[in-house]
Amino acid sequence: MKRLNTKIISAWALLAAFSLSSCGDSFLREEDSTSYNTQYFQTEEGIVSLATALYGNIRWHFGYEWAYGITLYGTDEFTNAADLTSEPWNTYDSRLQAINCTKANGAANNNCPPVDGLWNQMYYGIATANLIIANADKITNEDTRKKCLGEAYFLRGYNYYRLFAQYGGVVLQTQPAEGVVRNFERASEEETMALIIADLTKAHEYLPTSKWRGYGTWTRYTAAHFLAKALLFRASERNDSWNTTYATNDLTDVVTLCDEVIAACPLASDYNKLFAEWTGIDCTNEGLDEILMSAQYNGDSSTNGRFGNRTYNYFNPQFSNFSSGFVKRGTWIGGMDFQRCRPTEYNYSTYDNVNDARLWKSFKTVYGCNNIGDATKNATFGDNKVALGNQGIIFILNKKNDSRFDGEPYGKFGRPAQSTFVNPETGKWVPVAIPLYVDGTYKMDQYGVSGNPATCNTFCGLNKTDDGSRTAEKGDAHRDVTMARTGETYLIKAEAQVRQGKYAEAIATVNKLRARAEWKSGEDREYYTDGSMAYVNNSLYATASNKTMYENSFLQKNTYYLSTGIARTTAKSSLQIESYTSLPAEDEAILSTLSCSGDKERLINFILNERTRELNGEWNRWEELSRTKTLVKRAKAFNPQASTNVSDKHILRPIPQTFIDGLLNDDGSNLTTEQKAALQNPGY
């Protein structure tokens, strides 16, 4: 039996007790918990305080580069741009190993997400949950006791879910560490999943239905959603070697749990409400019934804890660089141009660009000109020259068979040095005009400053994290980060129905979700907004120069008609699928590329496509592809930077070397090389 070094165990417990945020009356109020000793956390007051502090643990997921590195990179949806901070997680090259990748051993810089980051942080939360569970009997009020137990079981189950999704079977710690703990071993996948399901089942039993703490409270429906996810995971391909006896009952339970969530937590009426219509700190849309779990942030710096919200940095292209001064970055634009997550051709191609409003409510296709960069070139366009507040950057999200731009009849596409494109809708030169396709060829990755499609910094980026409330250009964001919502619950249910062989029912479930994505009668398809709109409530907006920069930058129009070529309309659109044997053209093209055959394989991959459309960039893509064992096939087909190196071993992450090196034998001796190798996941 392998042993865990006592220093690691004590670090888990002490860091959990002394370094997490305690939320207090404001639900996020930082307390000086270092003034307490361990005995305090065995009192009623201490246990209740710890239950509140559990919410601080989930903020880690969005505090730095790991937010996207371990969840989005190396998948079919996203690849790296010119910034290579997290490149090994996308390319699966030799730097992605059990040892953390730093500049000393090949990383572009020291911000590369550590392999042991998730491992360590999840165990901090687990240690806190264990203290609450072990001492809950000290809470005299039954209602309070049940709520605290529900929160503890939920976080422990959730954290083990995250560990399982990345690593497979892990160490199961269910009791607080006392004294010298030397007996620890890695559990099997089946044992790990059993604990996850047991914990989430208890959370589902104990948690109330109300958001009694306010926005972000974990409820019975939060637990139901993740319990359904866990049961679906157990029934999925990654566990086929041992899950046969569970699958039938698990899938039945998944559908029942999803129905419970769907009935109690309805979809928001408009997809824009989920992310784009963010008007500022604690705005009403952060409390939508659809949002089942979110990491909480606000404008009080004392509540940030160790990690603030950095997600606004990751989805924008490097607009300040490739626009040659025509679009300057600043707090007036909701996202920083760190260009970490570049959508793949697959990502854009999943959408019906005429009928699916989610495309136009998820991607920022227009940046306003807030500065005249190359005045000399601008002057050459005479009456067609660009002015402040005109379009400075546009992305045209057209289809491969769209011939309107073949031969570049409106001028050359590209960056200011190359662009002669005069927008036929406005009659104005656009300094940066970039389409998806020209002459039937994918062109979005051809206009980057480096000239190398593998490190292209020009792309149309997601708007889901934009935050106009930032008071410093590189300051923390203040908006909550959505971690689960009912939109995903529909897709969990539909996939369970597919696995049950109920194909028509699965399509009916997806159709209910797709109905929300349709254009409504009377809707302006060219209207656009994102979280930049919160800038009007920002104290910086009071400065005249900042107000002008905001108004010139934030043009609430998209490129819908330029991209589609259809006549202007306010008619309702339809995304309804009539038969599971005849899927939308976008899906049929993807399924053909993947050589999918048989109804089950086709429909599981269809649901993965629908996940892209509905949940694009929402921090779970890698885990879903690992779960369904489609990661390798899809990364090879759709992510050029990952395709060379990705292999079956990458279905799991390497077990961190920092953990393995801390294990001891019964006699206190270090493990041998052979013993360490036996603890590692295959191929690492």
XYZ file of C-alpha atoms in Angstrom:
684
model
C 0.000 0.000 0.000
C 1.331 3.424 -0.968
C 1.503 6.184 1.655
C 0.924 9.887 1.443
C 3.489 12.200 2.954
C 2.106 13.746 6.149
C 3.217 17.217 5.058
C 0.905 17.076 2.049
C -2.030 15.896 4.154
C -1.560 18.594 6.772
C -1.197 21.225 4.077
C -4.551 20.237 2.620
C -6.288 20.557 5.973
C -4.587 23.729 7.156
C -4.876 25.573 3.869
C -8.535 24.648 3.733
C -9.084 25.939 7.247
C -7.000 29.079 7.111
C -6.772 30.399 3.537
C -10.282 30.200 2.115
C -12.630 33.163 2.059
C -15.432 33.384 4.578
C -18.411 35.152 3.114
C -20.307 36.526 6.088
C -23.303 38.801 5.715
C -22.425 39.872 2.184
C -22.003 36.207 1.165
C -18.473 37.052 0.033
C -17.043 38.998 2.946
C -13.419 38.163 3.696
C -12.698 37.282 7.318
C -9.378 37.052 9.077
C -9.645 33.316 9.575
C -5.961 33.076 10.499
C -7.002 34.338 13.926
C -8.845 31.068 14.559
C -7.344 27.796 15.689
C -8.429 24.332 14.592
C -10.668 23.959 17.648
C -12.782 26.855 16.392
C -13.660 24.847 13.301
C -15.143 22.147 15.500
C -17.656 24.549 17.046
C -21.095 25.388 15.709
C -20.046 28.892 14.736
C -16.877 27.623 13.094
C -18.627 24.894 11.119
C -21.261 27.302 9.799
C -18.470 29.704 8.831
C -16.646 26.925 7.005
C -19.782 26.037 5.045
C -19.954 29.606 3.799
C -16.256 29.490 2.928
C -16.807 26.498 0.647
C -17.995 28.870 -2.047
C -14.559 30.452 -2.178
C -13.016 27.214 -3.438
C -14.782 27.322 -6.796
C -13.333 30.737 -7.635
C -10.000 29.082 -8.268
C -11.282 27.755 -11.575
C -11.411 31.251 -13.068
C -8.451 32.958 -11.460
C -5.809 32.458 -14.102
C -4.691 30.694 -17.295
C -5.920 27.282 -16.124
C -9.499 28.527 -16.613
C -9.212 27.730 -20.323
C -6.005 25.661 -20.416
C -7.435 22.539 -18.786
C -11.019 22.969 -20.045
C -10.957 24.333 -23.611
C -7.507 23.839 -25.106
C -6.677 20.780 -27.165
C -10.295 20.270 -28.210
C -12.241 20.665 -31.437
C -13.562 24.100 -30.411
C -10.472 26.141 -29.544
C -6.808 26.343 -30.396
C -4.028 28.739 -29.441
C -3.442 32.067 -31.128
C -0.094 33.913 -31.172
C 0.215 33.883 -27.389
C 1.718 30.548 -26.347
C 1.341 30.774 -22.561
C -0.638 27.509 -22.340
C 0.475 25.972 -25.621
C 1.371 22.481 -24.270
C -2.240 21.972 -23.156
C -3.351 22.591 -26.735
C -0.638 20.830 -28.716
C -0.155 17.819 -26.394
C 3.582 17.984 -27.032
C 6.275 16.529 -24.781
C 6.006 19.452 -22.339
C 2.608 18.191 -21.129
C 3.873 15.747 -18.554
C 3.514 14.986 -14.860
C 5.964 17.780 -14.001
C 4.651 21.355 -14.132
C 5.747 23.137 -17.299
C 7.649 26.333 -16.548
C 9.957 28.539 -18.547
C 12.870 26.511 -17.194
C 11.620 23.363 -18.926
C 10.168 24.763 -22.115
C 7.117 26.913 -21.430
C 6.751 30.282 -23.161
C 6.578 31.871 -19.706
C 5.954 30.902 -16.103
C 2.179 31.329 -16.394
C 1.597 27.969 -18.083
C -1.169 26.153 -16.133
C 0.421 23.681 -13.688
C -0.443 20.004 -13.958
C -0.973 19.828 -10.199
C -3.093 22.992 -9.944
C -6.523 21.381 -10.119
C -5.356 18.439 -8.002
C -4.174 20.646 -5.139
C -7.051 23.097 -5.184
C -9.763 20.462 -5.270
C -8.269 18.723 -2.238
C -8.226 22.014 -0.330
C -11.993 22.207 -0.790
C -12.433 18.517 -0.011
C -10.559 18.924 3.264
C -12.881 21.748 4.298
C -15.954 19.723 3.350
C -14.680 16.808 5.422
C -14.377 19.027 8.499
C -17.983 20.137 8.106
C -19.334 16.625 7.541
C -17.399 15.222 10.516
C -18.559 17.970 12.879
C -22.055 18.731 11.593
C -23.643 17.199 14.687
C -22.382 20.230 16.602
C -24.898 22.409 14.732
C -28.000 22.409 16.909
C -30.465 23.916 14.424
C -31.649 21.114 12.152
C -32.374 23.347 9.167
C -28.945 24.980 9.346
C -27.281 21.597 9.832
C -28.943 20.151 6.729
C -27.993 23.165 4.621
C -24.361 23.034 5.744
C -24.194 19.281 5.170
C -25.768 19.716 1.751
C -23.169 22.311 0.798
C -20.314 20.164 2.097
C -21.478 17.026 0.293
C -22.064 19.047 -2.860
C -18.610 20.612 -2.949
C -16.901 17.331 -2.102
C -18.845 15.546 -4.834
C -18.241 18.361 -7.308
C -14.512 18.519 -6.569
C -14.131 14.773 -6.926
C -16.093 15.008 -10.183
C -13.564 17.514 -11.490
C -10.679 15.319 -10.357
C -12.237 12.204 -11.886
C -12.923 13.946 -15.182
C -9.280 14.936 -15.514
C -7.349 12.106 -13.871
C -9.618 9.053 -13.514
C -9.409 7.271 -10.178
C -7.916 9.440 -7.439
C -7.170 9.422 -3.714
C -10.420 9.396 -1.741
C -10.158 11.438 1.434
C -13.440 11.380 3.374
C -12.284 12.113 6.939
C -10.401 15.085 8.378
C -6.687 14.453 8.676
C -5.572 13.834 12.260
C -1.948 13.559 13.267
C 0.357 11.590 11.006
C -1.621 10.157 8.111
C 0.370 7.525 6.250
C -2.199 5.155 4.759
C -3.441 6.489 1.448
C -3.874 4.842 -1.921
C -5.316 5.768 -5.268
C -8.869 4.464 -5.684
C -10.189 2.841 -8.837
C -12.356 4.738 -11.302
C -15.389 2.764 -10.168
C -14.741 3.575 -6.497
C -14.149 7.242 -7.245
C -17.337 7.556 -9.241
C -19.302 5.749 -6.529
C -18.231 8.374 -3.974
C -19.099 11.227 -6.343
C -22.581 9.854 -6.904
C -23.102 9.157 -3.191
C -22.058 12.696 -2.235
C -24.177 14.385 -4.884
C -27.125 12.189 -3.911
C -26.811 13.399 -0.316
C -26.491 16.990 -1.520
C -29.657 16.510 -3.562
C -31.398 15.306 -0.400
C -30.151 17.995 1.992
C -29.986 21.190 -0.076
C -33.097 23.406 -0.149
C -34.801 24.481 -3.347
C -34.365 28.193 -2.621
C -31.318 30.377 -3.203
C -31.287 31.151 0.492
C -27.871 32.822 0.454
C -28.695 34.885 -2.630
C -27.198 34.621 -6.106
C -24.876 31.666 -6.452
C -26.408 29.535 -3.692
C -26.144 25.817 -4.350
C -29.647 24.369 -4.333
C -31.306 20.991 -4.729
C -31.395 21.707 -8.463
C -27.660 22.413 -8.607
C -27.095 19.005 -7.034
C -29.624 17.356 -9.372
C -27.853 18.760 -12.427
C -24.424 17.528 -11.366
C -25.768 14.203 -10.148
C -27.237 13.739 -13.623
C -23.865 14.664 -15.131
C -22.081 12.152 -12.911
C -24.503 9.346 -13.738
C -24.176 10.118 -17.447
C -20.395 10.086 -17.057
C -20.535 6.650 -15.437
C -22.633 5.410 -18.371
C -20.254 6.876 -20.971
C -17.560 5.346 -23.146
C -14.608 6.146 -20.920
C -15.988 3.707 -18.351
C -17.133 0.956 -20.711
C -14.740 -1.562 -19.164
C -16.708 -1.588 -15.882
C -20.000 0.323 -16.166
C -22.296 -2.331 -17.681
C -24.187 -3.128 -14.476
C -24.928 0.546 -13.807
C -25.839 1.962 -17.211
C -29.551 1.118 -17.484
C -30.547 2.485 -14.084
C -28.163 5.417 -14.371
C -29.698 6.613 -17.634
C -33.214 6.331 -16.228
C -32.170 8.395 -13.222
C -30.481 10.980 -15.464
C -33.735 11.669 -17.299
C -35.701 11.931 -14.034
C -33.191 14.352 -12.502
C -33.056 16.480 -15.642
C -36.838 16.693 -15.741
C -36.784 17.937 -12.147
C -34.322 20.711 -13.015
C -36.063 21.675 -16.259
C -39.433 21.990 -14.507
C -38.102 24.150 -11.670
C -35.413 26.205 -13.441
C -36.760 27.357 -16.827
C -34.630 28.676 -19.649
C -34.087 32.409 -19.899
C -36.382 33.913 -22.520
C -33.503 35.257 -24.619
C -29.990 33.844 -25.037
C -28.671 37.402 -24.758
C -29.761 37.557 -21.120
C -27.328 34.799 -20.142
C -24.109 36.608 -21.047
C -24.475 39.630 -23.336
C -26.956 41.738 -21.395
C -24.701 42.206 -18.391
C -25.292 45.718 -17.101
C -22.999 45.664 -14.093
C -22.197 44.181 -10.707
C -24.960 41.988 -9.253
C -27.334 42.835 -12.110
C -30.603 40.926 -12.251
C -29.479 38.622 -15.044
C -26.971 37.064 -12.649
C -29.970 35.707 -10.748
C -31.748 34.050 -13.684
C -33.570 30.823 -12.818
C -31.577 29.080 -15.550
C -28.270 29.650 -13.768
C -27.722 26.655 -11.503
C -24.187 27.386 -10.338
C -21.884 30.372 -10.628
C -18.662 31.597 -9.102
C -19.471 34.831 -7.298
C -17.638 38.117 -7.799
C -18.411 41.748 -7.031
C -16.762 45.153 -6.852
C -15.448 44.815 -3.300
C -11.732 44.019 -3.558
C -11.737 42.675 0.004
C -13.874 39.746 -1.157
C -11.623 38.564 -3.989
C -9.691 36.144 -1.855
C -6.612 34.683 -3.482
C -8.000 34.637 -7.028
C -9.969 37.273 -8.903
C -11.909 36.798 -12.122
C -9.522 36.927 -15.081
C -11.744 35.369 -17.733
C -12.305 38.604 -19.684
C -8.738 38.256 -20.977
C -9.043 35.049 -22.920
C -11.518 35.219 -25.819
C -10.770 38.481 -27.654
C -8.394 38.591 -30.646
C -5.321 40.819 -30.435
C -7.221 43.753 -31.883
C -4.915 46.501 -30.614
C -2.025 44.831 -32.413
C -3.463 43.903 -35.794
C -5.652 47.011 -36.142
C -2.516 49.183 -36.385
C -3.906 51.777 -34.027
C -7.436 52.075 -35.400
C -8.856 50.217 -32.368
C -7.136 50.961 -29.074
C -7.774 48.744 -26.080
C -8.974 50.034 -22.738
C -11.616 49.613 -20.070
C -14.187 50.932 -22.558
C -13.965 47.585 -24.400
C -15.260 44.748 -22.229
C -12.495 42.279 -23.011
C -8.720 42.461 -23.046
C -6.996 41.294 -26.218
C -4.892 38.493 -24.725
C -5.950 36.230 -27.632
C -5.697 32.945 -25.766
C -8.733 31.076 -27.150
C -8.998 31.121 -30.939
C -12.094 29.348 -32.280
C -11.450 26.639 -34.841
C -13.133 26.422 -38.227
C -15.276 23.657 -36.721
C -16.497 26.035 -34.026
C -17.863 28.582 -36.475
C -19.139 25.943 -38.890
C -21.506 24.313 -36.390
C -23.949 27.226 -36.614
C -26.715 27.900 -39.120
C -25.643 31.510 -39.654
C -29.070 32.567 -40.953
C -31.425 30.999 -38.406
C -29.410 30.441 -35.214
C -29.361 33.591 -33.088
C -26.785 32.055 -30.721
C -24.026 32.713 -33.254
C -24.757 36.425 -33.329
C -25.349 36.676 -29.593
C -22.102 34.843 -28.756
C -19.530 36.396 -31.103
C -18.322 39.982 -31.377
C -18.142 40.745 -35.102
C -17.705 44.550 -35.020
C -15.258 46.850 -33.210
C -15.667 50.579 -33.574
C -12.832 52.794 -34.776
C -11.746 54.743 -31.679
C -8.491 56.132 -33.081
C -7.205 57.007 -36.537
C -4.064 54.953 -36.925
C -2.632 55.338 -40.439
C -4.051 58.719 -41.406
C -2.160 58.754 -44.695
C -3.706 55.511 -45.932
C -7.101 56.508 -44.587
C -6.974 59.689 -46.644
C -6.540 57.702 -49.878
C -10.138 56.539 -49.623
C -11.477 60.088 -49.939
C -15.191 60.191 -49.206
C -15.021 56.506 -48.246
C -12.436 56.984 -45.499
C -13.172 55.754 -42.016
C -14.118 58.181 -39.248
C -14.163 57.798 -35.487
C -17.167 55.731 -34.531
C -17.260 53.913 -37.867
C -16.454 50.219 -38.186
C -12.769 49.669 -37.381
C -12.756 45.860 -37.425
C -15.354 43.524 -38.888
C -15.544 39.753 -39.093
C -17.750 38.246 -41.787
C -19.147 34.894 -40.656
C -20.131 33.560 -44.060
C -20.456 29.994 -45.299
C -18.080 27.978 -47.455
C -20.470 27.934 -50.414
C -21.026 31.716 -50.288
C -19.617 33.109 -53.558
C -20.382 36.809 -52.932
C -16.818 37.602 -51.918
C -15.018 35.416 -54.467
C -12.420 37.535 -56.227
C -12.767 40.196 -53.498
C -15.119 42.506 -55.447
C -15.324 45.070 -52.618
C -11.575 45.300 -52.158
C -8.955 43.175 -50.470
C -9.588 41.680 -47.079
C -7.048 41.827 -44.275
C -5.362 44.187 -41.837
C -4.870 47.936 -42.485
C -1.691 47.425 -44.488
C -3.544 45.162 -46.937
C -7.190 46.068 -46.587
C -8.931 48.016 -49.336
C -12.331 46.624 -48.377
C -15.151 49.133 -48.649
C -18.238 47.827 -46.888
C -21.068 47.803 -49.449
C -23.556 48.439 -46.619
C -21.885 51.627 -45.349
C -19.734 52.799 -48.238
C -16.815 53.168 -45.813
C -13.342 51.652 -45.843
C -12.880 49.136 -43.041
C -9.271 49.047 -41.719
C -9.621 45.375 -40.753
C -12.080 43.188 -42.656
C -11.768 39.423 -42.265
C -14.119 36.743 -43.634
C -14.435 33.082 -42.796
C -14.350 31.983 -46.443
C -13.221 33.336 -49.798
C -13.353 31.239 -52.970
C -14.544 28.267 -50.918
C -11.400 28.329 -48.752
C -11.205 28.924 -45.009
C -9.470 32.287 -44.592
C -9.964 33.357 -40.969
C -6.491 32.121 -40.029
C -4.709 33.742 -42.991
C -4.516 37.367 -41.859
C -2.491 37.186 -38.652
C 0.529 39.388 -38.034
C 2.845 36.377 -37.826
C 1.759 35.095 -41.230
C 1.543 31.616 -39.716
C -1.961 30.103 -39.471
C -0.803 28.118 -36.418
C -0.253 31.329 -34.439
C -2.842 33.626 -35.991
C -3.885 36.547 -33.774
C -6.879 37.567 -35.917
C -10.145 35.792 -35.211
C -13.728 36.481 -34.238
C -13.953 35.914 -30.504
C -16.624 35.039 -27.952
C -18.222 37.790 -25.873
C -19.437 35.721 -22.897
C -16.920 37.106 -20.395
C -16.766 40.779 -21.431
C -16.919 43.117 -18.461
C -17.307 46.874 -18.763
C -17.181 47.393 -14.995
C -13.402 47.013 -14.726
C -11.798 50.082 -13.216
C -8.330 49.257 -14.538
C -7.425 47.927 -17.957
C -5.923 44.772 -16.442
C -7.965 44.826 -13.241
C -10.177 42.009 -12.043
C -13.558 41.457 -13.619
C -16.577 41.806 -11.368
C -19.177 39.625 -13.046
C -20.114 36.144 -11.888
C -18.922 33.181 -13.945
C -21.654 30.735 -14.896
C -20.651 27.138 -14.146
C -23.897 25.281 -14.856
C -27.276 26.149 -16.339
C -30.458 24.521 -17.527
C -29.421 24.856 -21.167
C -26.899 22.098 -20.471
C -29.468 20.078 -18.524
C -31.502 19.663 -21.707
C -28.434 18.284 -23.492
C -27.631 15.889 -20.641
C -31.180 14.566 -20.857
C -31.053 14.274 -24.643
C -27.791 12.326 -24.557
C -29.209 9.941 -21.957
C -32.191 9.380 -24.251
C -29.853 8.621 -27.140
C -28.044 6.066 -25.002
C -31.422 4.536 -24.157
C -32.157 4.192 -27.854
C -34.942 6.783 -27.661
C -33.745 8.771 -30.647
C -36.949 10.620 -31.503
C -37.401 11.643 -27.877
C -33.835 12.949 -27.803
C -34.472 15.157 -30.825
C -37.675 16.426 -29.216
C -35.677 17.411 -26.130
C -33.054 19.229 -28.202
C -35.776 20.966 -30.224
C -37.105 22.557 -27.028
C -33.676 24.038 -26.403
C -33.221 25.078 -30.040
C -36.537 26.943 -29.926
C -34.898 29.508 -27.642
C -32.115 29.953 -30.221
C -34.510 30.895 -33.017
C -35.002 34.510 -34.072
C -38.290 35.769 -32.668
C -40.857 37.569 -34.758
C -39.979 41.267 -34.880
C -36.439 40.768 -33.595
C -33.659 42.944 -35.026
C -31.133 40.391 -36.264
C -28.449 43.050 -36.615
C -28.617 44.210 -33.000
C -25.615 43.322 -30.857
C -24.579 43.828 -27.275
C -22.156 42.400 -24.710
C -20.894 43.074 -21.195
C -19.165 46.230 -22.413
C -22.547 47.871 -21.850
C -21.773 47.938 -18.110
C -19.304 50.756 -18.791
C -22.117 53.315 -18.621
C -22.415 52.417 -14.921
C -18.643 52.561 -14.417
C -17.192 55.524 -12.521
C -14.701 55.966 -15.380
C -17.553 56.779 -17.757
C -17.914 60.192 -16.104
C -14.677 61.310 -17.763
C -15.519 62.871 -21.127
C -12.606 61.264 -22.957
C -13.504 57.811 -21.661
C -17.144 58.305 -22.614
C -16.092 59.243 -26.149
C -13.804 56.215 -26.409
C -16.659 53.962 -25.262
C -19.153 55.430 -27.711
C -16.713 55.131 -30.608
C -15.703 51.585 -29.653
C -18.986 49.905 -28.782
C -21.106 49.724 -31.913
C -24.224 47.732 -31.160
C -24.425 46.221 -34.628
C -23.214 42.903 -35.968
C -22.376 41.733 -39.501
C -25.445 39.490 -39.863
C -26.646 40.727 -43.252
C -23.165 41.198 -44.675
C -22.333 37.649 -43.577
C -25.492 35.944 -44.802
C -26.474 37.980 -47.854
C -30.195 37.557 -47.137
C -32.749 40.319 -47.477
C -33.586 42.230 -44.311
C -36.280 40.540 -42.291
C -37.906 40.474 -38.879
C -39.638 37.137 -39.454
C -39.381 34.247 -37.021
C -36.752 31.643 -37.893
C -36.870 27.895 -37.294
C -34.247 25.504 -36.009
C -36.594 22.572 -35.455
C -35.347 19.143 -36.564
C -38.012 16.904 -38.066
C -36.246 13.545 -37.875
C -33.192 12.071 -36.232
C -32.309 10.478 -39.560
C -31.975 13.857 -41.276
C -29.934 16.320 -39.255
C -29.105 19.939 -40.179
C -26.651 20.440 -43.034
C -23.979 21.795 -40.696
C -24.163 18.624 -38.613
C -24.235 16.261 -41.558
C -21.021 17.830 -42.881
C -19.300 17.388 -39.504
C -20.546 13.809 -39.090
C -19.272 13.015 -42.573
C -15.822 14.377 -41.733
C -15.804 12.204 -38.595
C -17.081 9.150 -40.548
C -19.851 8.651 -38.009
C -22.126 5.682 -38.672
C -25.169 4.248 -36.933
C -27.840 6.239 -35.153
C -26.198 6.208 -31.719
C -22.784 7.460 -32.859
C -24.351 10.035 -35.150
C -26.628 11.416 -32.458
C -24.023 11.520 -29.702
C -21.811 13.527 -32.028
C -24.777 15.688 -33.012
C -25.318 16.488 -29.330
C -21.624 17.349 -29.006
C -22.154 19.796 -31.888
C -25.218 21.197 -30.143
C -23.117 21.596 -27.016
C -20.789 23.814 -29.039
C -23.662 25.975 -30.206
C -25.309 26.241 -26.798
C -22.344 26.083 -24.399
C -19.515 27.547 -26.460
C -16.561 28.444 -24.241
C -18.328 27.514 -20.992
C -15.397 25.717 -19.417
C -16.240 22.035 -19.904
C -15.403 20.965 -23.468
C -12.298 18.876 -22.743
C -14.103 16.861 -20.078
C -17.055 16.139 -22.369
C -14.811 14.876 -25.170
C -12.787 12.798 -22.712
C -15.989 11.343 -21.254
C -17.290 10.234 -24.645
C -13.819 9.188 -25.876
C -14.217 11.485 -28.878
C -11.315 13.747 -27.886
C -8.681 12.204 -30.135
C -10.894 11.847 -33.181
C -12.306 15.358 -32.960
C -9.001 17.059 -32.102
C -7.314 15.341 -35.034
C -10.121 16.347 -37.378
C -10.667 19.934 -36.265
C -7.682 21.293 -34.304
C -4.614 21.555 -36.567
C -2.307 22.447 -33.683
C -3.385 19.410 -31.627
C -3.721 16.879 -34.438
C -0.078 15.811 -34.677
C 0.467 14.779 -31.069
C -2.912 13.937 -29.536
C -3.271 10.240 -28.762
C -5.270 7.853 -26.599
C -3.152 8.572 -23.534
C -4.480 12.132 -23.543
C -7.972 10.944 -22.582
C -6.582 11.343 -19.045
C -4.186 13.897 -17.615
C -0.942 12.833 -15.948
C -1.083 12.337 -12.177
C 0.989 15.223 -10.748
C 4.562 14.273 -9.936
C 4.415 16.489 -6.856
C 1.797 14.115 -5.446
C 3.589 10.893 -6.388
C 6.897 12.138 -4.995
C 5.205 12.772 -1.639
C 4.134 9.145 -1.158
C 5.931 6.820 1.222
C 6.031 3.095 1.895
C 4.928 1.592 5.202
C 8.471 1.774 6.536
C 8.786 5.457 5.676
C 11.016 4.900 2.660
C 10.475 6.662 -0.654
C 8.790 4.808 -3.484
C 10.940 3.153 -6.094
C 10.893 4.274 -9.705
C 8.780 1.228 -10.559
C 6.280 1.986 -7.787
C 5.929 5.562 -8.952
C 5.381 4.452 -12.537
C 2.604 2.104 -11.423
C 0.700 5.056 -9.909
C 0.862 7.108 -13.086
C -1.759 7.137 -15.819
C -0.855 5.113 -18.943
C 1.582 6.716 -21.343
C 3.085 9.318 -19.012
